[in-house]
PDB file of C-alpha atoms in Angstrom:
ATOM      1  CA  UNK A 286     222.223  35.782 259.668  1.00  0.00           C
ATOM      2  CA  UNK A 287     223.306  34.007 255.925  1.00  0.00           C
ATOM      3  CA  UNK A 288     221.727  30.568 255.285  1.00  0.00           C
ATOM      4  CA  UNK A 289     225.081  28.917 255.323  1.00  0.00           C
ATOM      5  CA  UNK A 290     225.676  30.520 258.969  1.00  0.00           C
ATOM      6  CA  UNK A 291     222.263  29.027 259.820  1.00  0.00           C
ATOM      7  CA  UNK A 292     223.410  25.544 258.505  1.00  0.00           C
ATOM      8  CA  UNK A 293     226.446  25.578 260.362  1.00  0.00           C
ATOM      9  CA  UNK A 294     224.361  26.759 263.620  1.00  0.00           C
ATOM     10  CA  UNK A 295     222.137  23.897 263.264  1.00  0.00           C
ATOM     11  CA  UNK A 296     224.811  21.211 262.475  1.00  0.00           C
ATOM     12  CA  UNK A 297     226.740  22.348 265.843  1.00  0.00           C
ATOM     13  CA  UNK A 298     223.589  22.190 267.521  1.00  0.00           C
ATOM     14  CA  UNK A 299     222.541  18.385 266.087  1.00  0.00           C
ATOM     15  CA  UNK A 300     226.062  17.231 266.616  1.00  0.00           C
ATOM     16  CA  UNK A 301     225.637  17.909 270.488  1.00  0.00           C
ATOM     17  CA  UNK A 302     222.539  15.682 270.358  1.00  0.00           C
ATOM     18  CA  UNK A 303     222.218  12.008 271.730  1.00  0.00           C
ATOM     19  CA  UNK A 304     222.471   9.576 268.665  1.00  0.00           C
ATOM     20  CA  UNK A 305     219.002   8.794 268.509  1.00  0.00           C
ATOM     21  CA  UNK A 306     218.025  12.311 268.257  1.00  0.00           C
ATOM     22  CA  UNK A 307     220.242  12.585 265.777  1.00  0.00           C
ATOM     23  CA  UNK A 308     219.122   9.808 263.376  1.00  0.00           C
ATOM     24  CA  UNK A 309     215.434  11.427 264.035  1.00  0.00           C
ATOM     25  CA  UNK A 310     216.526  14.640 262.183  1.00  0.00           C
ATOM     26  CA  UNK A 311     218.587  13.087 259.487  1.00  0.00           C
ATOM     27  CA  UNK A 312     215.359  10.611 258.875  1.00  0.00           C
ATOM     28  CA  UNK A 313     213.044  13.965 258.813  1.00  0.00           C
ATOM     29  CA  UNK A 314     215.730  15.491 256.418  1.00  0.00           C
ATOM     30  CA  UNK A 315     215.901  12.525 254.398  1.00  0.00           C
ATOM     31  CA  UNK A 316     212.232  12.344 254.326  1.00  0.00           C
ATOM     32  CA  UNK A 317     211.800  15.862 253.491  1.00  0.00           C
ATOM     33  CA  UNK A 318     213.870  15.312 250.126  1.00  0.00           C
ATOM     34  CA  UNK A 319     211.048  12.768 248.818  1.00  0.00           C
ATOM     35  CA  UNK A 320     207.754  14.946 249.274  1.00  0.00           C
ATOM     36  CA  UNK A 321     206.125  17.390 247.438  1.00  0.00           C
ATOM     37  CA  UNK A 322     206.589  21.114 248.291  1.00  0.00           C
ATOM     38  CA  UNK A 323     202.860  21.352 249.970  1.00  0.00           C
ATOM     39  CA  UNK A 324     204.099  18.676 252.479  1.00  0.00           C
ATOM     40  CA  UNK A 325     207.257  20.314 253.194  1.00  0.00           C
ATOM     41  CA  UNK A 326     205.387  23.385 254.097  1.00  0.00           C
ATOM     42  CA  UNK A 327     203.051  21.693 256.376  1.00  0.00           C
ATOM     43  CA  UNK A 328     205.791  19.832 257.926  1.00  0.00           C
ATOM     44  CA  UNK A 329     207.394  23.469 258.627  1.00  0.00           C
ATOM     45  CA  UNK A 330     204.226  24.365 260.089  1.00  0.00           C
ATOM     46  CA  UNK A 331     203.905  21.464 262.265  1.00  0.00           C
ATOM     47  CA  UNK A 332     207.490  21.806 263.719  1.00  0.00           C
ATOM     48  CA  UNK A 333     206.710  25.640 264.305  1.00  0.00           C
ATOM     49  CA  UNK A 334     203.258  24.771 266.007  1.00  0.00           C
ATOM     50  CA  UNK A 335     205.329  22.058 268.149  1.00  0.00           C
ATOM     51  CA  UNK A 336     207.937  25.004 269.400  1.00  0.00           C
ATOM     52  CA  UNK A 337     205.046  27.705 269.906  1.00  0.00           C
ATOM     53  CA  UNK A 338     203.627  25.256 272.752  1.00  0.00           C
ATOM     54  CA  UNK A 339     206.878  24.785 274.246  1.00  0.00           C
ATOM     55  CA  UNK A 340     206.773  21.397 275.514  1.00  0.00           C
ATOM     56  CA  UNK A 341     207.390  21.030 279.134  1.00  0.00           C
ATOM     57  CA  UNK A 342     209.264  17.442 279.140  1.00  0.00           C
ATOM     58  CA  UNK A 343     211.712  15.681 276.362  1.00  0.00           C
ATOM     59  CA  UNK A 344     208.633  13.088 276.261  1.00  0.00           C
ATOM     60  CA  UNK A 345     206.092  15.992 275.009  1.00  0.00           C
ATOM     61  CA  UNK A 346     208.859  17.229 272.153  1.00  0.00           C
ATOM     62  CA  UNK A 347     209.445  13.685 271.244  1.00  0.00           C
ATOM     63  CA  UNK A 348     205.879  12.885 270.737  1.00  0.00           C
ATOM     64  CA  UNK A 349     205.417  15.864 268.439  1.00  0.00           C
ATOM     65  CA  UNK A 350     208.747  14.691 266.704  1.00  0.00           C
ATOM     66  CA  UNK A 351     207.633  11.547 266.212  1.00  0.00           C
ATOM     67  CA  UNK A 352     203.919  12.751 264.689  1.00  0.00           C
ATOM     68  CA  UNK A 353     206.082  14.879 261.976  1.00  0.00           C
ATOM     69  CA  UNK A 354     208.058  11.767 261.092  1.00  0.00           C
ATOM     70  CA  UNK A 355     204.740   9.680 260.919  1.00  0.00           C
ATOM     71  CA  UNK A 356     203.177  12.296 258.863  1.00  0.00           C
ATOM     72  CA  UNK A 357     206.422  12.576 256.226  1.00  0.00           C
ATOM     73  CA  UNK A 358     206.563   8.963 256.359  1.00  0.00           C
ATOM     74  CA  UNK A 359     202.937   8.392 255.155  1.00  0.00           C
ATOM     75  CA  UNK A 360     203.561  10.885 252.416  1.00  0.00           C
ATOM     76  CA  UNK A 361     206.732   9.906 251.241  1.00  0.00           C
ATOM     77  CA  UNK A 362     205.195   6.567 251.020  1.00  0.00           C
ATOM     78  CA  UNK A 363     202.576   8.161 248.769  1.00  0.00           C
ATOM     79  CA  UNK A 364     204.794  10.059 246.811  1.00  0.00           C
ATOM     80  CA  UNK A 365     206.896   6.772 245.977  1.00  0.00           C
ATOM     81  CA  UNK A 366     203.368   5.237 244.846  1.00  0.00           C
ATOM     82  CA  UNK A 367     202.524   7.751 242.794  1.00  0.00           C
ATOM     83  CA  UNK A 368     206.219   8.066 240.854  1.00  0.00           C
ATOM     84  CA  UNK A 369     205.943   4.503 240.623  1.00  0.00           C
ATOM     85  CA  UNK A 370     202.546   4.415 238.665  1.00  0.00           C
ATOM     86  CA  UNK A 371     203.311   4.124 234.745  1.00  0.00           C
ATOM     87  CA  UNK A 372     201.368   6.093 232.577  1.00  0.00           C
ATOM     88  CA  UNK A 373     199.252   4.170 230.023  1.00  0.00           C
ATOM     89  CA  UNK A 374     200.888   4.160 226.574  1.00  0.00           C
ATOM     90  CA  UNK A 375     199.677   6.805 224.246  1.00  0.00           C
ATOM     91  CA  UNK A 376     198.659   4.998 220.898  1.00  0.00           C
ATOM     92  CA  UNK A 377     200.422   6.897 217.852  1.00  0.00           C
TER      93      UNK A 377
END
């Protein structure tokens, strides 16, 4: 399956979710654009691990997603702070 087909399948799936779940997914995507590649990779592992655990209830799944979002939010804040640090001026 090509990437574009995967994206379309994902979009169709997300559009059928409740608004709250859609918001969480959009927040996750937004945060992923703000963090370094190492954090993106760890996030993927966290999500795979969540799926492999086969949560029995929606609340277990939501808790796992909330953990991922918290991880991303912490790292996005750190990345913003690091970008805002001004490098000392060099003397000429």
